[in-house]
Amino acid sequence: AWYKFQTGITLNGSDVSAWADSSTNSFNMLQATASEQPAYNSGAIDFDASASQSLQAASDITLSGSFTVGVKLFPSASNIIVLGDNTTTNEFFKITNSTSLRFKTDGSQVDITVNDGDLIANNYLVMTRNSSDLVKLYVNGVAQTDTETLAGTVNIDAIGVRATDANPYDGTISEVQIFDTESAALTANVNTYLSNL
């Protein structure tokens, strides 16, 4: 799926009711409840955790093996979900605190510690998992020293929340790219792309 910067956005006044998938897979993210629609702010989607704002797809994106996930974001809090599944429990990518990103799938989890940076900042993040289930995190294009191993089928149907309506995201998200593959070339391309937003 590809939730592209300043592209495919449907507004309800100044709020976002939909963010279309710019890939050919039609995993469009929607929010029918007006009070839970995030704001549109100069091309970025601005989520307010106090209003439990999120966008959700009608069906799951499933990643059973290798993957690459890239996000351009500016969180304003910790203990918040970047991507998750609001219908299946224990499926999410969460900024746990300023230096730790939690990846959880099928009830198992790993925490990746950031080298020196701060996740509560204007960043772009790329997480990859290869065919050996090795999970790596890149922060602003820099591979983090901490790597982890976690197998399982990842389910994603929401931006900014996990089941059920828990740990809502707070801050902005400008772009999300989700691939069901992983390679050094793809990782480099996604990092370069996000660095130019």
Coordinates of N, CA, C and O in Angstrom, one line a residue:
A1 N 0.8 -1.2 0.0 CA 0.0 0.0 0.0 C 0.9 1.2 0.0 O 2.0 1.2 0.5
W2 N 0.3 2.3 -0.5 CA 1.1 3.6 -0.6 C 0.2 4.7 -0.3 O -0.7 5.1 -1.1
Y3 N 0.3 5.3 0.9 CA -0.4 6.5 1.3 C 0.5 7.7 1.1 O 1.4 8.0 1.9
K4 N 0.3 8.3 -0.1 CA 1.3 9.2 -0.7 C 1.0 10.7 -0.2 O -0.1 11.1 0.0
F5 N 2.1 11.4 0.0 CA 2.1 12.8 0.5 C 1.3 13.6 -0.5 O 1.5 13.6 -1.7
Q6 N 0.3 14.3 0.1 CA -0.6 15.3 -0.6 C -1.3 14.6 -1.8 O -1.7 15.3 -2.7
T7 N -1.6 13.3 -1.7 CA -2.2 12.6 -2.8 C -3.3 11.7 -2.3 O -3.2 11.1 -1.3
G8 N -4.5 11.7 -3.0 CA -5.5 10.8 -2.7 C -6.3 11.1 -1.4 O -6.9 10.2 -0.8
I9 N -6.2 12.4 -1.0 CA -6.9 12.8 0.2 C -8.3 13.3 0.0 O -8.4 14.2 -0.9
T10 N -9.3 12.8 0.7 CA -10.6 13.3 0.6 C -10.9 14.1 1.9 O -10.7 13.6 3.0
L11 N -11.4 15.4 1.7 CA -11.6 16.2 2.9 C -13.1 16.3 3.2 O -13.9 16.4 2.3
N12 N -13.3 16.4 4.5 CA -14.6 16.8 5.0 C -14.4 18.1 5.7 O -14.1 18.2 6.9
G13 N -14.6 19.2 5.0 CA -14.2 20.5 5.5 C -12.7 20.6 5.5 O -12.0 20.4 4.4
S14 N -12.1 20.7 6.7 CA -10.6 20.7 6.8 C -10.1 19.4 7.4 O -8.9 19.3 7.7
D15 N -11.0 18.4 7.5 CA -10.6 17.1 8.1 C -10.5 16.1 7.0 O -11.2 16.2 6.0
V16 N -9.8 15.0 7.3 CA -9.6 13.9 6.3 C -10.5 12.8 6.6 O -10.5 12.2 7.6
S17 N -11.4 12.5 5.6 CA -12.3 11.4 5.7 C -11.8 10.2 5.0 O -12.3 9.0 5.2
A18 N -10.8 10.3 4.1 CA -10.2 9.2 3.4 C -8.8 9.6 2.9 O -8.5 10.7 2.5
W19 N -7.9 8.5 2.8 CA -6.6 8.6 2.2 C -6.5 7.4 1.3 O -6.3 6.3 1.8
A20 N -6.5 7.6 0.0 CA -6.6 6.6 -0.9 C -5.2 5.9 -1.1 O -4.2 6.6 -1.0
D21 N -5.2 4.6 -1.3 CA -4.0 3.8 -1.6 C -3.6 4.2 -3.0 O -4.3 3.9 -4.0
S22 N -2.4 4.7 -3.1 CA -1.9 5.0 -4.5 C -1.2 3.9 -5.2 O -0.8 4.0 -6.3
S23 N -1.2 2.7 -4.5 CA -0.8 1.5 -5.2 C -2.0 0.9 -6.0 O -3.1 1.6 -6.0
T24 N -1.9 -0.2 -6.6 CA -3.0 -0.8 -7.3 C -3.8 -1.7 -6.4 O -4.7 -2.4 -6.9
N25 N -3.6 -1.7 -5.1 CA -4.2 -2.7 -4.3 C -5.5 -2.3 -3.5 O -6.1 -3.1 -2.9
S26 N -5.8 -1.0 -3.6 CA -7.0 -0.5 -3.1 C -7.3 -0.7 -1.6 O -8.4 -0.9 -1.1
F27 N -6.2 -0.6 -0.8 CA -6.3 -0.6 0.7 C -6.6 0.8 1.1 O -5.7 1.4 1.9
N28 N -7.7 1.4 0.7 CA -8.0 2.8 1.1 C -8.3 3.0 2.5 O -9.0 2.2 3.1
M29 N -7.7 4.0 3.2 CA -8.0 4.3 4.6 C -9.1 5.3 4.7 O -9.1 6.3 4.0
L30 N -10.1 5.0 5.5 CA -11.3 5.8 5.7 C -11.6 6.1 7.1 O -11.1 5.4 8.0
Q31 N -12.4 7.2 7.3 CA -12.9 7.5 8.7 C -14.3 8.1 8.5 O -14.3 9.3 8.1
A32 N -15.3 7.4 8.8 CA -16.7 7.9 8.6 C -17.1 8.7 9.7 O -18.0 9.6 9.6
T33 N -16.6 8.5 10.9 CA -17.0 9.3 12.1 C -16.3 10.6 12.1 O -15.1 10.7 12.3
A34 N -17.1 11.7 12.0 CA -16.5 13.0 11.8 C -15.6 13.4 13.0 O -14.5 14.0 12.7
S35 N -15.9 13.1 14.2 CA -15.1 13.5 15.3 C -13.8 12.7 15.4 O -12.9 13.2 16.1
E36 N -13.7 11.6 14.7 CA -12.4 10.9 14.6 C -11.6 11.1 13.4 O -10.7 10.4 13.1
Q37 N -12.0 12.1 12.6 CA -11.3 12.4 11.4 C -10.1 13.3 11.7 O -10.3 14.4 12.3
P38 N -8.9 12.9 11.3 CA -7.8 13.8 11.6 C -7.8 15.0 10.7 O -8.5 15.1 9.7
A39 N -7.1 16.1 11.1 CA -7.1 17.3 10.3 C -6.0 17.2 9.2 O -5.1 16.4 9.2
Y40 N -6.2 18.1 8.2 CA -5.3 18.2 7.1 C -4.5 19.4 7.3 O -5.0 20.5 7.4
N41 N -3.2 19.3 7.4 CA -2.3 20.4 7.8 C -1.1 20.5 6.8 O -0.1 19.8 7.0
S42 N -1.2 21.3 5.8 CA -0.1 21.6 4.8 C 0.4 20.3 4.2 O 1.6 20.1 4.1
G43 N -0.4 19.4 3.9 CA 0.0 18.1 3.3 C 0.1 17.0 4.2 O 0.2 15.8 3.8
A44 N 0.2 17.3 5.5 CA 0.3 16.2 6.5 C -1.0 15.9 7.1 O -1.9 16.8 7.2
I45 N -1.2 14.7 7.6 CA -2.4 14.3 8.3 C -2.1 14.5 9.8 O -1.2 13.9 10.3
D46 N -2.9 15.3 10.4 CA -2.7 15.7 11.8 C -3.6 15.0 12.8 O -4.8 15.3 12.8
F47 N -3.1 14.0 13.5 CA -3.9 13.2 14.4 C -3.9 13.8 15.8 O -2.9 14.1 16.3
D48 N -5.1 13.8 16.4 CA -5.3 14.2 17.8 C -5.7 13.0 18.7 O -6.8 12.5 18.5
A49 N -4.7 12.6 19.5 CA -5.0 11.4 20.3 C -6.2 11.5 21.3 O -6.9 10.6 21.5
S50 N -6.4 12.8 21.7 CA -7.5 13.0 22.7 C -8.9 12.7 22.0 O -9.9 12.5 22.7
A51 N -8.9 12.8 20.7 CA -10.2 12.5 20.0 C -10.2 11.1 19.3 O -11.1 10.8 18.6
S52 N -9.1 10.3 19.7 CA -9.0 9.0 19.1 C -9.1 8.9 17.6 O -9.8 8.1 17.0
Q53 N -8.4 9.9 17.0 CA -8.5 10.0 15.5 C -7.7 8.9 14.8 O -6.5 8.6 15.3
S54 N -8.2 8.3 13.7 CA -7.5 7.3 13.0 C -8.1 7.2 11.6 O -9.2 7.7 11.3
L55 N -7.4 6.4 10.8 CA -7.9 6.1 9.4 C -7.9 4.6 9.3 O -6.9 3.9 9.8
Q56 N -8.9 3.9 8.7 CA -9.0 2.5 8.7 C -9.4 1.9 7.4 O -10.2 2.5 6.7
A57 N -8.8 0.8 7.0 CA -9.1 0.1 5.7 C -10.2 -0.9 6.0 O -10.4 -1.4 7.1
A58 N -10.9 -1.3 4.9 CA -12.0 -2.3 5.0 C -11.5 -3.7 5.2 O -12.1 -4.6 5.7
S59 N -10.2 -3.9 4.7 CA -9.6 -5.2 4.8 C -8.2 -5.1 5.2 O -7.6 -4.0 5.1
D60 N -7.6 -6.2 5.7 CA -6.3 -6.2 6.2 C -5.2 -6.3 5.1 O -5.4 -7.0 4.1
I61 N -4.1 -5.5 5.3 CA -2.9 -5.7 4.6 C -2.2 -6.8 5.4 O -2.0 -6.7 6.6
T62 N -1.8 -7.9 4.8 CA -1.1 -9.0 5.5 C 0.3 -9.2 4.9 O 0.5 -9.2 3.7
L63 N 1.3 -9.3 5.8 CA 2.7 -9.4 5.5 C 3.2 -10.7 6.2 O 3.5 -10.6 7.4
S64 N 3.2 -11.8 5.5 CA 3.6 -13.1 6.1 C 5.1 -13.3 6.1 O 5.5 -14.2 6.9
G65 N 5.8 -12.6 5.3 CA 7.3 -12.9 5.3 C 8.0 -11.6 5.3 O 7.8 -10.7 6.2
S66 N 8.9 -11.4 4.3 CA 9.7 -10.1 4.2 C 8.8 -8.9 4.0 O 7.7 -9.0 3.4
F67 N 9.2 -7.8 4.6 CA 8.5 -6.5 4.3 C 9.4 -5.4 4.5 O 10.5 -5.4 5.1
T68 N 8.9 -4.2 3.9 CA 9.6 -2.9 4.1 C 8.5 -1.9 4.4 O 7.5 -1.9 3.6
V69 N 8.6 -1.2 5.5 CA 7.6 -0.2 5.8 C 8.3 1.1 6.1 O 9.2 1.2 6.9
G70 N 7.9 2.1 5.3 CA 8.5 3.5 5.5 C 7.4 4.5 5.9 O 6.3 4.5 5.4
V71 N 7.7 5.4 6.8 CA 6.8 6.4 7.3 C 7.5 7.7 7.5 O 8.6 7.7 8.2
K72 N 6.9 8.8 7.0 CA 7.4 10.1 7.3 C 6.4 10.7 8.4 O 5.2 10.7 8.2
L73 N 6.9 11.1 9.6 CA 6.1 11.4 10.7 C 6.7 12.4 11.6 O 7.9 12.6 11.6
F74 N 5.9 13.0 12.4 CA 6.3 14.0 13.4 C 5.4 13.7 14.6 O 4.4 14.4 14.8
P75 N 5.7 12.7 15.5 CA 4.9 12.5 16.6 C 5.1 13.5 17.7 O 6.1 14.2 17.8
S76 N 4.0 13.7 18.5 CA 4.1 14.7 19.6 C 3.9 14.1 20.9 O 3.7 14.8 21.9
A77 N 4.0 12.8 21.0 CA 3.8 12.0 22.3 C 4.5 10.7 22.1 O 4.9 10.3 21.0
S78 N 4.5 9.9 23.2 CA 5.0 8.5 23.1 C 3.8 7.6 23.5 O 2.7 8.1 23.8
N79 N 4.1 6.3 23.5 CA 3.0 5.3 23.7 C 1.9 5.4 22.7 O 0.7 5.4 23.1
I80 N 2.3 5.6 21.5 CA 1.3 5.8 20.4 C 1.5 4.9 19.2 O 2.6 4.5 18.9
I81 N 0.4 4.5 18.6 CA 0.5 3.6 17.5 C 0.7 4.3 16.2 O -0.1 5.3 15.9
V82 N 1.6 3.9 15.4 CA 1.8 4.4 14.0 C 0.9 3.7 13.1 O 0.1 4.2 12.4
L83 N 1.1 2.3 13.0 CA 0.3 1.5 12.2 C -0.1 0.3 13.0 O 0.6 -0.2 13.9
G84 N -1.3 -0.2 12.8 CA -1.8 -1.3 13.6 C -3.0 -1.9 12.9 O -3.4 -1.7 11.8
D85 N -3.6 -2.8 13.7 CA -4.9 -3.5 13.2 C -5.9 -3.2 14.3 O -5.7 -3.6 15.5
N86 N -7.0 -2.6 13.9 CA -8.1 -2.2 14.9 C -9.1 -3.3 15.0 O -10.1 -3.1 15.8
T87 N -9.0 -4.4 14.3 CA -9.9 -5.5 14.4 C -9.2 -6.8 14.9 O -9.9 -7.7 15.4
T88 N -7.9 -6.9 14.8 CA -7.2 -8.1 15.3 C -6.2 -7.6 16.4 O -5.4 -6.6 16.1
T89 N -6.2 -8.2 17.5 CA -5.4 -7.7 18.6 C -3.9 -8.1 18.4 O -3.6 -9.0 17.6
N90 N -3.0 -7.4 19.1 CA -1.6 -7.7 19.1 C -0.9 -7.6 17.7 O 0.0 -8.4 17.4
E91 N -1.3 -6.6 17.0 CA -0.7 -6.3 15.7 C -0.5 -4.8 15.6 O -1.4 -4.0 15.4
F92 N 0.8 -4.4 15.7 CA 1.1 -2.9 15.7 C 2.5 -2.6 15.6 O 3.4 -3.4 15.9
F93 N 2.8 -1.3 15.2 CA 4.1 -0.7 15.3 C 3.8 0.5 16.2 O 3.0 1.4 15.9
K94 N 4.5 0.6 17.3 CA 4.2 1.6 18.3 C 5.5 2.3 18.8 O 6.5 1.7 19.0
I95 N 5.4 3.6 18.9 CA 6.5 4.4 19.5 C 6.2 4.3 21.0 O 5.3 4.9 21.5
T96 N 7.0 3.5 21.7 CA 6.8 3.2 23.1 C 7.3 4.4 23.9 O 6.6 4.8 24.9
N97 N 8.5 4.9 23.6 CA 9.0 6.0 24.3 C 10.0 6.7 23.3 O 10.0 6.3 22.1
S98 N 10.7 7.7 23.8 CA 11.5 8.5 22.8 C 12.6 7.7 22.1 O 13.1 8.2 21.1
T99 N 13.0 6.6 22.7 CA 14.1 5.9 22.1 C 13.8 4.4 21.8 O 14.7 3.6 21.6
S100 N 12.5 4.0 21.7 CA 12.2 2.6 21.5 C 10.9 2.5 20.6 O 9.9 3.1 20.9
L101 N 11.0 1.6 19.6 CA 9.9 1.3 18.7 C 9.6 -0.2 19.0 O 10.4 -1.0 18.9
R102 N 8.3 -0.4 19.2 CA 7.8 -1.8 19.5 C 7.1 -2.3 18.2 O 6.2 -1.6 17.7
F103 N 7.5 -3.5 17.8 CA 6.8 -4.2 16.7 C 6.2 -5.5 17.3 O 6.9 -6.3 17.9
K104 N 4.9 -5.6 17.2 CA 4.2 -6.8 17.7 C 3.3 -7.4 16.7 O 2.6 -6.8 15.9
T105 N 3.4 -8.8 16.6 CA 2.6 -9.5 15.7 C 2.3 -10.9 16.3 O 3.2 -11.5 16.9
D106 N 1.1 -11.4 16.1 CA 0.8 -12.8 16.5 C 1.0 -13.0 18.0 O 1.4 -14.1 18.4
G107 N 0.9 -11.9 18.8 CA 1.1 -12.0 20.2 C 2.5 -11.9 20.7 O 2.8 -11.9 21.9
S108 N 3.5 -11.9 19.8 CA 4.9 -11.7 20.2 C 5.4 -10.4 19.8 O 4.9 -9.7 18.9
Q109 N 6.4 -9.9 20.5 CA 6.9 -8.5 20.3 C 8.4 -8.4 20.4 O 9.0 -9.2 21.1
V110 N 8.9 -7.4 19.8 CA 10.3 -7.0 20.0 C 10.3 -5.5 20.1 O 9.5 -4.8 19.6
D111 N 11.3 -5.0 20.9 CA 11.5 -3.6 21.0 C 12.9 -3.2 20.4 O 13.9 -3.8 20.8
I112 N 12.9 -2.3 19.5 CA 14.1 -1.8 18.9 C 14.5 -0.5 19.5 O 13.8 0.5 19.5
T113 N 15.7 -0.5 20.1 CA 16.2 0.7 20.7 C 17.0 1.6 19.7 O 17.8 1.1 18.9
V114 N 16.7 2.9 19.7 CA 17.3 3.8 18.8 C 18.6 4.2 19.3 O 18.8 4.4 20.5
N115 N 19.6 4.4 18.4 CA 21.0 4.6 18.8 C 21.1 5.9 19.7 O 21.4 5.8 20.9
D116 N 21.0 7.0 19.1 CA 21.2 8.3 19.8 C 20.0 9.3 19.6 O 20.0 10.3 20.3
G117 N 19.2 9.0 18.6 CA 18.2 10.0 18.2 C 16.9 9.9 19.1 O 16.9 9.3 20.2
D118 N 16.0 10.7 18.7 CA 14.7 10.9 19.5 C 13.6 10.6 18.5 O 13.4 11.2 17.5
L119 N 12.8 9.5 18.9 CA 11.6 9.2 18.0 C 10.5 10.2 18.1 O 9.6 10.3 17.3
I120 N 10.6 11.1 19.2 CA 9.5 12.1 19.3 C 10.1 13.3 18.6 O 10.5 14.4 19.2
A121 N 10.2 13.3 17.3 CA 10.8 14.3 16.5 C 10.4 14.2 15.1 O 9.7 13.2 14.7
N122 N 10.8 15.1 14.3 CA 10.4 15.1 12.8 C 11.4 14.1 12.2 O 12.5 14.4 11.9
N123 N 10.8 12.9 11.9 CA 11.7 11.8 11.4 C 11.1 11.1 10.2 O 9.9 11.3 9.9
Y124 N 11.9 10.3 9.5 CA 11.3 9.3 8.7 C 11.9 8.0 9.2 O 13.1 7.9 9.5
L125 N 11.1 7.0 9.3 CA 11.4 5.7 9.8 C 11.2 4.6 8.7 O 10.2 4.7 8.0
V126 N 12.2 3.7 8.6 CA 12.0 2.5 7.7 C 12.3 1.3 8.5 O 13.4 1.2 9.1
M127 N 11.3 0.4 8.5 CA 11.6 -0.9 9.2 C 11.5 -2.0 8.2 O 10.6 -2.0 7.3
T128 N 12.4 -2.9 8.3 CA 12.5 -4.1 7.3 C 12.5 -5.4 8.1 O 13.0 -5.5 9.2
R129 N 12.0 -6.4 7.4 CA 12.1 -7.8 7.9 C 12.5 -8.6 6.7 O 11.9 -8.6 5.6
N130 N 13.6 -9.4 6.8 CA 14.1 -10.2 5.7 C 13.5 -11.7 5.8 O 12.7 -12.0 6.7
S131 N 13.9 -12.5 4.9 CA 13.4 -13.9 4.8 C 13.8 -14.7 6.0 O 13.3 -15.8 6.3
S132 N 14.8 -14.2 6.8 CA 15.2 -14.9 8.0 C 14.6 -14.3 9.3 O 15.0 -14.6 10.4
D133 N 13.6 -13.4 9.0 CA 12.8 -12.8 10.1 C 13.7 -11.8 10.9 O 13.3 -11.4 12.0
L134 N 14.8 -11.3 10.3 CA 15.6 -10.3 11.0 C 15.0 -8.9 10.8 O 14.7 -8.6 9.6
V135 N 14.7 -8.2 11.9 CA 14.0 -6.9 11.8 C 15.1 -5.8 12.0 O 15.8 -5.9 13.0
K136 N 15.1 -4.9 11.1 CA 16.0 -3.7 11.2 C 15.2 -2.4 11.2 O 14.1 -2.4 10.5
L137 N 15.7 -1.4 11.8 CA 15.1 -0.1 11.8 C 16.1 0.9 11.4 O 17.2 0.9 11.8
Y138 N 15.6 1.8 10.5 CA 16.4 3.0 10.0 C 15.7 4.2 10.5 O 14.5 4.4 10.3
V139 N 16.4 5.1 11.1 CA 15.9 6.4 11.5 C 16.6 7.5 10.7 O 17.8 7.6 10.8
N140 N 15.9 8.3 9.9 CA 16.4 9.3 9.1 C 17.6 8.7 8.2 O 18.6 9.4 8.1
G141 N 17.4 7.5 7.7 CA 18.3 6.9 6.8 C 19.5 6.2 7.5 O 20.3 5.5 6.8
V142 N 19.5 6.2 8.8 CA 20.6 5.6 9.5 C 20.2 4.2 10.1 O 19.2 4.2 10.9
A143 N 20.9 3.2 9.8 CA 20.6 1.8 10.3 C 20.9 1.8 11.8 O 22.0 2.2 12.2
Q144 N 19.9 1.4 12.6 CA 20.1 1.4 14.1 C 20.9 0.1 14.4 O 20.7 -0.9 13.8
T145 N 21.7 0.2 15.5 CA 22.6 -0.9 15.9 C 21.7 -2.1 16.3 O 22.0 -3.3 16.0
D146 N 20.7 -1.8 17.1 CA 19.8 -2.9 17.6 C 19.0 -3.5 16.5 O 18.3 -2.8 15.8
T147 N 19.1 -4.8 16.3 CA 18.3 -5.6 15.4 C 17.6 -6.7 16.2 O 18.2 -7.1 17.3
E148 N 16.5 -7.2 15.8 CA 15.7 -8.2 16.5 C 15.3 -9.2 15.5 O 15.3 -9.0 14.3
T149 N 14.7 -10.3 16.0 CA 14.2 -11.4 15.1 C 12.7 -11.6 15.6 O 12.5 -11.9 16.8
L150 N 11.8 -11.6 14.6 CA 10.4 -11.9 15.0 C 9.7 -12.4 13.7 O 9.6 -11.6 12.7
A151 N 9.1 -13.6 13.8 CA 8.3 -14.1 12.7 C 6.8 -13.8 13.0 O 6.5 -13.2 14.0
G152 N 6.0 -14.2 12.0 CA 4.6 -14.0 12.2 C 4.0 -13.2 11.1 O 4.7 -12.5 10.3
T153 N 2.7 -13.3 10.9 CA 1.9 -12.6 9.9 C 1.5 -11.3 10.4 O 0.7 -11.3 11.4
V154 N 2.0 -10.2 9.8 CA 1.6 -8.9 10.2 C 0.3 -8.5 9.6 O 0.1 -8.7 8.4
N155 N -0.6 -8.0 10.4 CA -1.9 -7.5 9.9 C -2.0 -6.0 10.2 O -1.8 -5.5 11.3
I156 N -2.3 -5.2 9.1 CA -2.5 -3.8 9.2 C -3.8 -3.4 8.6 O -4.0 -3.7 7.4
D157 N -4.6 -2.7 9.3 CA -5.8 -2.1 8.7 C -6.1 -0.7 9.2 O -7.2 -0.1 9.0
A158 N -5.1 -0.1 9.9 CA -5.3 1.2 10.5 C -4.0 2.0 10.5 O -3.0 1.5 10.7
I159 N -4.2 3.3 10.3 CA -3.1 4.3 10.6 C -3.5 5.0 11.9 O -4.6 5.6 12.0
G160 N -2.7 4.9 12.9 CA -2.9 5.7 14.1 C -3.7 5.0 15.3 O -4.0 5.7 16.2
V161 N -3.9 3.7 15.2 CA -4.6 3.0 16.3 C -4.5 1.5 16.2 O -4.1 1.0 15.1
R162 N -4.7 0.8 17.3 CA -4.7 -0.6 17.3 C -5.9 -1.1 18.0 O -6.7 -0.3 18.7
A163 N -6.2 -2.4 18.0 CA -7.4 -3.0 18.6 C -7.4 -2.8 20.1 O -6.4 -3.2 20.7
T164 N -8.5 -2.4 20.6 CA -9.6 -1.7 19.9 C -9.6 -0.3 20.3 O -9.7 0.1 21.5
D165 N -9.3 0.6 19.3 CA -9.2 2.0 19.5 C -8.2 2.4 20.6 O -8.4 3.4 21.3
A166 N -7.1 1.6 20.7 CA -6.1 1.8 21.8 C -4.9 2.6 21.3 O -4.5 2.5 20.1
N167 N -4.2 3.3 22.2 CA -3.0 4.0 22.0 C -3.0 4.9 20.8 O -2.1 4.8 19.9
P168 N -4.0 5.7 20.6 CA -4.1 6.5 19.3 C -2.9 7.4 19.1 O -2.3 7.9 20.1
Y169 N -2.6 7.6 17.9 CA -1.4 8.4 17.5 C -1.7 9.8 17.7 O -2.8 10.3 17.6
D170 N -0.6 10.6 18.1 CA -0.7 12.0 18.3 C 0.4 12.7 17.5 O 1.6 12.3 17.7
G171 N 0.1 13.6 16.6 CA 1.1 14.2 15.7 C 0.7 14.1 14.3 O -0.4 13.7 13.9
T172 N 1.7 14.3 13.4 CA 1.4 14.2 12.0 C 2.1 13.0 11.3 O 3.1 12.6 11.8
I173 N 1.4 12.6 10.3 CA 2.0 11.5 9.4 C 1.8 12.1 7.9 O 0.7 12.4 7.6
S174 N 2.9 12.1 7.2 CA 2.8 12.7 5.8 C 2.8 11.6 4.7 O 2.3 11.9 3.6
E175 N 3.4 10.4 5.0 CA 3.5 9.4 4.0 C 3.7 8.0 4.7 O 4.3 7.9 5.7
V176 N 3.1 7.0 4.1 CA 3.2 5.6 4.5 C 3.4 4.8 3.3 O 2.6 4.8 2.3
Q177 N 4.5 4.0 3.3 CA 4.8 3.0 2.2 C 4.9 1.6 2.8 O 5.6 1.4 3.8
I178 N 4.2 0.6 2.2 CA 4.2 -0.7 2.8 C 4.4 -1.7 1.6 O 3.7 -1.7 0.6
F179 N 5.5 -2.4 1.7 CA 5.9 -3.4 0.7 C 6.0 -4.8 1.3 O 6.4 -5.0 2.4
D180 N 5.6 -5.8 0.5 CA 5.7 -7.2 0.9 C 7.0 -7.9 0.4 O 7.0 -9.0 0.1
T181 N 8.1 -7.1 0.5 CA 9.4 -7.6 0.1 C 10.4 -6.7 0.8 O 10.1 -5.7 1.4
E182 N 11.7 -7.2 0.7 CA 12.8 -6.5 1.3 C 14.0 -6.7 0.5 O 14.3 -7.8 0.0
S183 N 14.8 -5.6 0.4 CA 16.1 -5.7 -0.3 C 16.9 -4.5 0.1 O 16.3 -3.5 0.5
A184 N 18.2 -4.5 -0.1 CA 19.0 -3.4 0.2 C 18.7 -2.2 -0.7 O 18.6 -1.1 -0.3
A185 N 18.4 -2.5 -2.0 CA 18.1 -1.5 -2.9 C 16.8 -0.8 -2.6 O 16.6 0.4 -2.6
L186 N 15.8 -1.6 -2.2 CA 14.4 -1.0 -1.8 C 14.6 -0.2 -0.6 O 14.0 0.9 -0.6
T187 N 15.3 -0.7 0.4 CA 15.5 0.1 1.6 C 16.1 1.5 1.3 O 15.7 2.5 1.8
A188 N 17.2 1.4 0.5 CA 17.8 2.7 0.1 C 16.9 3.6 -0.6 O 16.9 4.8 -0.4
N189 N 16.1 3.1 -1.5 CA 15.2 3.9 -2.3 C 14.1 4.5 -1.4 O 13.8 5.7 -1.6
V190 N 13.6 3.8 -0.5 CA 12.5 4.3 0.4 C 13.1 5.4 1.3 O 12.5 6.5 1.5
N191 N 14.3 5.1 1.8 CA 15.0 6.2 2.7 C 15.2 7.4 1.9 O 15.0 8.5 2.4
T192 N 15.7 7.3 0.7 CA 16.0 8.5 -0.2 C 14.7 9.2 -0.5 O 14.6 10.5 -0.4
Y193 N 13.7 8.5 -0.8 CA 12.4 9.1 -1.2 C 11.8 9.9 0.0 O 11.4 11.1 -0.1
L194 N 11.8 9.3 1.2 CA 11.2 9.9 2.4 C 12.1 11.1 2.8 O 11.6 12.1 3.4
S195 N 13.4 11.1 2.6 CA 14.3 12.2 3.0 C 14.0 13.4 2.2 O 14.3 14.5 2.6
N196 N 13.4 13.3 1.0 CA 13.1 14.4 0.2 C 11.7 15.0 0.4 O 11.3 16.0 -0.3
L197 N 10.9 14.5 1.3 CA 9.6 15.0 1.5 C 9.7 16.2 2.5 O 10.5 16.3 3.3

